[in-house]
């Protein structure tokens, strides 16, 4: 299976989101965690998950280039730079500088920038990004702690991050389809523009844009615009029609859920699970010690692990309890304590034979994946929008033999109320 599409994502859950989109559109896809070292796994598409969204510009550029090098060495025919559908960035970067560096590496002079994802309420009209019915700058994103978005005009926003010129392919052109979009991009490139923001308010627009960029060395955008790319490879005879892009090896063995997200959706999922399966709620305020919390959880789990239903270990707590622990330890130390505890719980459960594991929480997932020594995830079918089952190899620090595991890494606010039960009926 030759590598076709090489992707670089600026954060972990964004990478999964993109990988899931590619799988849904018929590409077998693997997500690699961090800059890859050594041979890449076999797949139609590889998504390298970086943590470069808010990293210093130089680091974001260096890591993105290193990822690009690995993808190109593996034969990638096109690169995709994935960022957030709300264009999370500052005047310093990192979208402009990373895109500039990738274009230069590829010897190319032009790329689109299209974060639109209408199905998720992100649309672009006249270069202005909307979140639902609100302009980006009135969507709440203007108050983001790290990347406040106070200007909804993406032509201006990207223009401040690059020395290259930025133009617009407007709605009226996009409406006319791929050929019209291609003509407008040629006009913009010939008039010296390096980037085009492209309007899109429907999936039909995203498919047309995807078709129009078939020959581009670099495409930049959100996961929405990636929906049109697999078809290009099929049209070129490079990608077979796959009905099995989401196929993972069969899953069996003990089930568990580890939850560190305190988001409303996760708290609801824990509440639902309590009526159906064993649930342990850890109290880090009473026991502010990661090893002791993990030991307590693993003692509790003894005799309760089952292949027919999961058990749930949660540190998740409502805002007043989180605030109490943060007041006691400081915000970062409180988060790190709970993350360490849950990573140790996950490791202990896997050592006790758990083969199917759901993790709730973005940061929590990062901590668990790192503790389990997971370097890449083969992406399977979605359980709920944005949360696929994945298949991975674990490598414990202790040097034990690699073992396989099915993982579902759930961003806090994702998933329906019955997610923790439903997930295990899906695999
Ligand atoms: P989400 O995806 O919902 O944002 P994350 O896992 O990314 O979830 O973030 C949740 C953070 O809250 C983690 O750092 C986790 O360690 C921390 N946390 C979980 N439970 C508690 C708790 N009881 N008190 C304080 N912090 C907690």
Coordinates of C-alpha atoms and ligand atoms in Angstrom, one line a residue:
X1 CA 0.0 0.0 0.0
X2 CA 1.9 3.1 -1.2
X3 CA 1.6 6.3 0.9
X4 CA -0.5 8.8 -0.9
X5 CA -1.4 11.7 1.5
X6 CA 1.0 12.9 4.2
X7 CA -0.6 15.0 6.8
X8 CA 0.8 17.2 9.6
X9 CA -1.7 18.2 12.3
X10 CA -1.0 20.9 14.9
X11 CA -2.6 19.1 17.8
X12 CA -3.6 15.6 18.9
X13 CA -7.4 15.6 18.8
X14 CA -7.3 17.6 15.5
X15 CA -5.2 14.8 14.0
X16 CA -7.7 12.1 15.0
X17 CA -10.5 14.2 13.6
X18 CA -8.7 14.5 10.2
X19 CA -7.7 10.8 10.3
X20 CA -11.4 9.8 10.9
X21 CA -12.5 12.0 8.0
X22 CA -10.0 10.3 5.6
X23 CA -11.1 6.8 6.8
X24 CA -14.8 7.7 6.2
X25 CA -13.9 8.7 2.7
X26 CA -12.1 5.5 1.9
X27 CA -8.4 5.9 2.9
X28 CA -6.8 3.5 5.3
X29 CA -5.2 5.9 7.8
X30 CA -2.7 5.7 10.6
X31 CA -2.1 8.5 13.1
X32 CA 1.5 8.8 14.3
X33 CA 2.2 10.6 17.6
X34 CA 5.0 13.2 17.3
X35 CA 7.7 13.5 14.6
X36 CA 8.1 10.0 13.2
X37 CA 11.4 8.1 13.6
X38 CA 12.1 5.1 11.4
X39 CA 9.8 3.5 8.9
X40 CA 6.2 4.7 8.7
X41 CA 3.3 2.3 9.1
X42 CA 1.6 1.1 5.9
X43 CA -1.4 3.2 5.0
X44 CA -3.0 5.3 2.2
X45 CA -2.7 8.3 4.5
X46 CA -0.5 9.1 7.5
X47 CA -1.4 11.9 9.9
X48 CA 1.5 13.1 12.1
X49 CA 0.0 14.6 15.3
X50 CA 2.2 17.4 16.6
X51 CA 1.6 19.8 19.6
X52 CA 2.7 22.8 17.5
X53 CA -0.4 25.0 17.7
X54 CA 0.8 27.1 20.5
X55 CA 4.5 26.1 20.5
X56 CA 7.2 28.8 19.8
X57 CA 7.2 29.6 16.1
X58 CA 10.7 28.2 15.5
X59 CA 9.8 24.9 17.1
X60 CA 6.5 24.6 15.2
X61 CA 8.3 25.1 11.9
X62 CA 11.2 22.7 12.7
X63 CA 8.8 19.9 13.8
X64 CA 6.5 20.4 10.9
X65 CA 9.5 20.3 8.5
X66 CA 10.8 17.1 10.2
X67 CA 7.4 15.5 9.8
X68 CA 7.2 16.6 6.2
X69 CA 10.6 15.1 5.5
X70 CA 9.5 11.7 6.9
X71 CA 6.3 11.8 4.9
X72 CA 8.0 12.7 1.7
X73 CA 10.7 10.0 2.3
X74 CA 7.8 7.5 2.6
X75 CA 6.6 8.6 -0.8
X76 CA 3.7 11.0 0.0
X77 CA 2.3 12.4 -3.2
X78 CA 0.7 15.4 -1.5
X79 CA 1.0 17.1 1.9
X80 CA -1.8 18.4 4.0
X81 CA -1.3 20.8 6.9
X82 CA -4.2 20.6 9.3
X83 CA -5.1 23.3 11.8
X84 CA -8.2 24.1 13.7
X85 CA -11.5 25.0 12.0
X86 CA -11.5 28.2 14.1
X87 CA -8.0 29.1 12.6
X88 CA -6.5 29.1 16.1
X89 CA -3.3 31.2 15.8
X90 CA -1.8 34.6 16.7
X91 CA -0.2 37.3 14.6
X92 CA 3.2 35.5 15.1
X93 CA 1.8 32.2 13.8
X94 CA 1.9 29.4 13.6
X95 CA -0.2 28.8 10.6
X96 CA 1.5 31.3 8.3
X97 CA 5.1 30.4 9.2
X98 CA 4.5 26.6 9.0
X99 CA 2.7 26.9 5.6
X100 CA 5.5 29.2 4.3
X101 CA 8.2 26.7 5.4
X102 CA 6.3 23.7 3.8
X103 CA 5.7 25.5 0.5
X104 CA 9.4 26.4 0.4
X105 CA 10.5 22.8 1.1
X106 CA 8.1 21.6 -1.7
X107 CA 9.4 24.2 -4.1
X108 CA 5.9 25.4 -4.5
X109 CA 4.5 28.9 -4.6
X110 CA 0.8 28.6 -3.8
X111 CA -1.6 26.9 -1.5
X112 CA -5.2 27.3 -0.3
X113 CA -6.1 28.0 3.3
X114 CA -9.6 26.6 4.1
X115 CA -10.6 25.8 7.7
X116 CA -14.3 25.6 6.7
X117 CA -16.3 22.7 8.1
X118 CA -20.0 23.5 7.5
X119 CA -21.3 20.3 9.0
X120 CA -19.7 21.5 12.3
X121 CA -20.9 25.1 11.9
X122 CA -17.7 26.5 10.5
X123 CA -18.4 28.3 7.2
X124 CA -16.5 31.0 5.3
X125 CA -18.2 33.7 3.3
X126 CA -16.3 36.6 1.7
X127 CA -13.2 35.4 3.6
X128 CA -15.0 35.8 6.9
X129 CA -15.2 32.8 9.2
X130 CA -18.4 32.1 11.0
X131 CA -19.0 29.7 13.9
X132 CA -22.7 28.9 13.6
X133 CA -24.4 32.2 13.0
X134 CA -21.7 34.3 14.7
X135 CA -18.6 35.8 13.3
X136 CA -15.4 34.1 14.6
X137 CA -14.7 37.3 16.6
X138 CA -18.0 37.1 18.4
X139 CA -18.1 33.3 18.9
X140 CA -16.3 33.1 22.2
X141 CA -13.0 32.5 20.4
X142 CA -12.2 36.1 21.0
X143 CA -11.6 35.1 24.6
X144 CA -9.5 32.0 24.0
X145 CA -6.7 32.0 26.6
X146 CA -3.9 31.2 24.1
X147 CA -5.1 32.1 20.7
X148 CA -7.8 34.8 20.9
X149 CA -9.4 35.3 17.5
X150 CA -10.5 38.9 17.4
X151 CA -10.6 39.4 13.6
X152 CA -13.0 37.3 11.5
X153 CA -11.4 38.2 8.1
X154 CA -9.1 35.3 7.4
X155 CA -7.4 37.2 4.5
X156 CA -6.3 39.8 7.0
X157 CA -5.5 37.2 9.7
X158 CA -3.3 35.1 7.5
X159 CA -1.9 38.2 5.9
X160 CA -0.4 39.2 9.3
X161 CA 1.4 35.8 9.6
X162 CA 3.2 35.7 6.3
X163 CA 5.1 37.9 3.9
X164 CA 3.4 36.1 1.0
X165 CA 0.3 37.8 -0.4
X166 CA -3.1 36.4 0.5
X167 CA -6.1 36.5 -1.8
X168 CA -9.7 35.2 -1.8
X169 CA -11.6 32.7 -3.9
X170 CA -15.1 34.0 -3.2
X171 CA -18.4 32.2 -2.9
X172 CA -19.6 33.3 -6.4
X173 CA -16.6 31.4 -7.9
X174 CA -16.8 28.4 -5.6
X175 CA -20.4 28.0 -6.5
X176 CA -19.3 27.3 -10.1
X177 CA -17.3 24.3 -9.2
X178 CA -13.8 22.9 -9.5
X179 CA -12.8 24.4 -12.9
X180 CA -13.8 27.9 -11.9
X181 CA -12.0 27.6 -8.6
X182 CA -8.9 26.4 -10.5
X183 CA -9.0 29.4 -12.9
X184 CA -9.3 31.8 -10.0
X185 CA -6.4 30.2 -8.1
X186 CA -4.3 30.5 -11.3
X187 CA -5.2 34.2 -11.5
X188 CA -4.3 34.8 -7.9
X189 CA -1.0 33.0 -8.2
X190 CA -0.1 34.9 -11.3
X191 CA -0.9 38.2 -9.6
X192 CA 1.7 37.2 -6.9
X193 CA -0.5 35.8 -4.1
X194 CA 0.9 32.9 -2.1
X195 CA -2.3 31.9 -0.4
X196 CA -6.0 31.9 -1.2
X197 CA -8.6 31.8 1.5
X198 CA -11.5 29.9 -0.1
X199 CA -15.1 30.5 0.8
X200 CA -17.2 27.4 1.6
X201 CA -20.6 27.0 3.1
X202 CA -21.6 23.5 2.1
X203 CA -20.0 20.0 1.7
X204 CA -20.5 20.4 -2.0
X205 CA -18.2 23.4 -1.9
X206 CA -15.6 21.4 0.0
X207 CA -15.7 18.6 -2.6
X208 CA -15.3 21.1 -5.4
X209 CA -12.4 22.7 -3.6
X210 CA -10.8 19.3 -3.0
X211 CA -11.1 18.5 -6.7
X212 CA -9.6 21.8 -7.6
X213 CA -6.4 21.3 -5.6
X214 CA -5.7 17.8 -6.9
X215 CA -2.3 18.9 -8.4
X216 CA -1.2 21.1 -5.4
X217 CA 1.9 19.9 -3.5
X218 CA 0.5 21.4 -0.3
X219 CA -3.1 21.8 0.9
X220 CA -3.8 23.6 4.2
X221 CA -7.0 23.7 6.1
X222 CA -9.3 22.0 8.6
X223 CA -10.5 18.4 8.4
X224 CA -13.5 19.5 6.4
X225 CA -11.7 20.3 3.2
X226 CA -9.9 16.9 3.4
X227 CA -13.2 15.2 2.5
X228 CA -12.6 16.0 -1.2
X229 CA -9.0 14.7 -1.4
X230 CA -9.4 10.9 -1.4
X231 CA -11.5 11.1 -4.6
X232 CA -8.6 12.7 -6.4
X233 CA -6.4 9.7 -5.7
X234 CA -9.2 7.3 -6.8
X235 CA -9.7 9.4 -10.0
X236 CA -6.0 9.1 -10.7
X237 CA -6.1 5.3 -10.3
X238 CA -3.8 5.4 -7.2
X239 CA -6.4 4.5 -4.6
X240 CA -8.5 1.4 -4.9
X241 CA -12.2 1.6 -3.9
X242 CA -11.9 0.4 -0.3
X243 CA -14.9 -0.8 1.7
X244 CA -12.5 -1.8 4.5
X245 CA -10.6 1.5 5.2
X246 CA -12.0 1.4 8.7
X247 CA -11.3 -2.3 9.3
X248 CA -9.3 -3.1 12.5
X249 CA -8.1 -6.4 13.8
X250 CA -10.8 -8.2 15.8
X251 CA -11.1 -7.0 19.4
X252 CA -11.6 -9.2 22.4
X253 CA -10.6 -9.3 26.0
X254 CA -11.2 -7.2 29.1
X255 CA -12.8 -3.8 28.9
X256 CA -12.2 -0.6 30.8
X257 CA -12.8 3.2 30.8
X258 CA -10.4 5.7 32.4
X259 CA -11.9 9.3 32.7
X260 CA -10.0 12.5 33.5
X261 CA -12.2 14.9 31.7
X262 CA -14.3 17.2 33.8
X263 CA -16.4 18.4 30.8
X264 CA -20.1 18.3 31.1
X265 CA -20.5 15.5 28.5
X266 CA -18.1 13.3 30.4
X267 CA -19.7 13.9 33.7
X268 CA -23.0 12.9 32.1
X269 CA -21.5 9.7 30.6
X270 CA -20.1 8.7 34.1
X271 CA -23.6 9.3 35.6
X272 CA -25.2 7.1 33.0
X273 CA -22.5 4.4 33.5
X274 CA -23.1 4.3 37.2
X275 CA -26.5 2.7 36.7
X276 CA -25.1 -0.1 34.5
X277 CA -21.4 -1.0 35.4
X278 CA -18.9 -0.7 38.3
X279 CA -17.7 2.9 38.6
X280 CA -15.0 4.1 40.9
X281 CA -14.7 7.8 41.5
X282 CA -11.3 8.7 42.8
X283 CA -11.0 11.6 45.3
X284 CA -7.6 13.3 44.6
X285 CA -8.5 16.0 47.2
X286 CA -8.6 13.3 50.0
X287 CA -5.6 11.4 48.6
X288 CA -3.3 13.9 46.7
X289 CA -0.8 11.2 45.8
X290 CA -0.8 9.7 42.2
X291 CA 0.7 6.3 43.2
X292 CA -1.7 5.9 46.1
X293 CA -4.7 6.8 43.9
X294 CA -3.6 4.3 41.2
X295 CA -3.0 1.6 43.8
X296 CA -6.5 2.1 45.2
X297 CA -8.1 1.9 41.7
X298 CA -6.2 -1.3 40.8
X299 CA -7.2 -2.9 44.1
X300 CA -10.8 -2.0 43.5
X301 CA -10.7 -3.4 39.9
X302 CA -9.5 -6.8 41.1
X303 CA -12.2 -9.4 40.4
X304 CA -14.4 -6.8 38.6
X305 CA -12.7 -6.8 35.2
X306 CA -14.9 -8.4 32.5
X307 CA -14.9 -9.0 28.8
X308 CA -18.7 -8.4 28.5
X309 CA -18.9 -5.0 30.2
X310 CA -16.4 -2.2 31.1
X311 CA -15.6 -0.9 34.5
X312 CA -15.0 2.8 34.9
X313 CA -12.2 4.6 36.9
X314 CA -12.9 8.3 37.0
X315 CA -11.1 11.3 38.6
X316 CA -13.6 13.6 36.9
X317 CA -15.3 16.0 39.2
X318 CA -17.7 18.9 39.1
X319 CA -16.2 22.5 38.9
X320 CA -16.3 23.2 42.7
X321 CA -14.2 20.0 43.4
X322 CA -11.8 20.8 40.6
X323 CA -11.4 24.3 42.0
X324 CA -10.8 23.0 45.5
X325 CA -7.9 20.7 44.3
X326 CA -6.5 23.6 42.2
X327 CA -6.7 25.9 45.2
X328 CA -4.8 23.4 47.3
X329 CA -2.1 22.4 44.7
X330 CA -2.1 25.0 42.0
X331 CA -3.7 24.4 38.6
X332 CA -0.9 22.7 36.8
X333 CA 0.1 20.5 39.7
X334 CA -3.5 19.4 40.2
X335 CA -3.8 18.5 36.5
X336 CA -0.5 16.7 36.5
X337 CA -1.3 14.7 39.6
X338 CA -4.6 13.4 38.2
X339 CA -3.0 12.7 34.8
X340 CA -0.2 10.7 36.4
X341 CA -2.6 8.8 38.5
X342 CA -4.9 7.9 35.6
X343 CA -1.9 7.0 33.3
X344 CA -0.7 4.6 36.0
X345 CA -4.2 3.2 36.3
X346 CA -4.4 2.6 32.6
X347 CA -0.9 0.9 32.6
X348 CA -2.0 -1.3 35.5
X349 CA -5.2 -2.3 33.8
X350 CA -3.4 -3.1 30.6
X351 CA -0.9 -5.2 32.5
X352 CA -3.9 -7.0 34.0
X353 CA -5.2 -8.0 30.6
X354 CA -7.4 -5.0 29.5
X355 CA -7.5 -5.1 25.7
X356 CA -10.2 -2.5 25.0
X357 CA -9.7 0.9 26.7
X358 CA -11.7 4.1 26.4
X359 CA -10.0 7.2 27.7
X360 CA -12.0 10.4 28.3
X361 CA -10.2 13.8 28.1
X362 CA -7.7 15.2 25.6
X363 CA -4.8 15.8 28.1
X364 CA -5.7 12.6 29.9
X365 CA -5.5 10.7 26.6
X366 CA -2.1 12.3 25.9
X367 CA -0.8 11.1 29.3
X368 CA -2.2 7.6 28.9
X369 CA -0.8 7.1 25.4
X370 CA 2.6 8.3 26.5
X371 CA 2.6 5.9 29.5
X372 CA 1.5 3.0 27.4
X373 CA 4.4 3.8 24.9
X374 CA 2.0 4.0 22.0
X375 CA 3.6 5.6 18.9
X376 CA 0.9 5.2 16.3
X377 CA -2.9 4.5 16.0
X378 CA -4.6 2.7 13.1
X379 CA -7.9 4.5 12.8
X380 CA -11.2 2.5 12.7
X381 CA -14.9 3.3 12.5
X382 CA -16.4 6.1 14.6
X383 CA -18.4 5.3 17.7
X384 CA -19.8 8.9 17.9
X385 CA -18.8 11.8 15.7
X386 CA -15.1 12.6 16.0
X387 CA -14.3 9.5 18.2
X388 CA -13.1 6.4 16.3
X389 CA -11.9 3.1 17.8
X390 CA -8.2 2.8 17.1
X391 CA -5.7 -0.1 17.2
X392 CA -2.3 0.4 18.6
X393 CA 0.8 -1.4 19.9
X394 CA 1.9 -0.7 23.5
X395 CA 5.5 -0.7 24.5
X396 CA 6.0 -0.4 28.2
X397 CA 9.0 1.5 29.6
X398 CA 9.9 -1.7 31.5
X399 CA 10.8 -3.4 28.2
X400 CA 8.0 -5.9 28.0
X401 CA 7.1 -7.4 24.6
X402 CA 4.9 -5.1 22.5
X403 CA 1.2 -6.0 22.8
X404 CA -1.8 -4.8 20.9
X405 CA -4.7 -2.9 22.2
X406 CA -7.9 -1.2 21.0
X407 CA -8.1 2.4 22.2
X408 CA -10.8 5.1 21.9
X409 CA -9.5 8.5 22.9
X410 CA -12.4 10.8 23.6
X411 CA -12.1 14.6 23.7
X412 CA -14.0 15.7 26.8
X413 CA -17.1 17.1 25.3
X414 CA -17.6 14.4 22.6
X415 CA -20.0 11.5 22.7
X416 CA -23.5 10.7 23.7
X417 CA -24.6 9.9 27.3
X418 CA -24.3 6.2 26.8
X419 CA -20.9 6.4 25.2
X420 CA -19.0 4.3 27.7
X421 CA -21.4 1.4 27.1
X422 CA -22.0 1.9 23.5
X423 CA -18.3 2.0 22.6
X424 CA -17.9 -1.7 23.6
X425 CA -20.8 -2.8 21.4
X426 CA -19.0 -1.2 18.5
X427 CA -15.8 -3.1 18.6
Ligands
LIG1 P1 -11.1 17.6 28.3 O1 -10.9 16.9 27.1 O2 -12.5 17.5 28.9 O3 -10.5 19.0 28.3 P2 -8.6 16.9 29.6 O4 -8.2 15.5 30.0 O5 -8.0 17.5 28.5 O6 -10.2 16.8 29.4 O7 -8.4 17.9 30.8 C1 -9.0 17.6 32.1 C2 -7.9 18.0 33.1 O8 -8.5 18.0 34.4 C3 -6.7 17.0 33.2 O9 -5.5 17.8 33.4 C4 -7.1 16.3 34.5 O10 -5.9 15.7 35.1 C5 -7.7 17.3 35.3 N1 -8.6 16.7 36.4 C6 -9.3 15.6 36.3 N2 -10.0 15.4 37.4 C7 -9.7 16.4 38.3 C8 -10.0 16.7 39.6 N3 -10.9 15.9 40.3 N4 -9.5 17.8 40.2 C9 -8.6 18.6 39.5 N5 -8.3 18.4 38.2 C10 -8.7 17.3 37.6

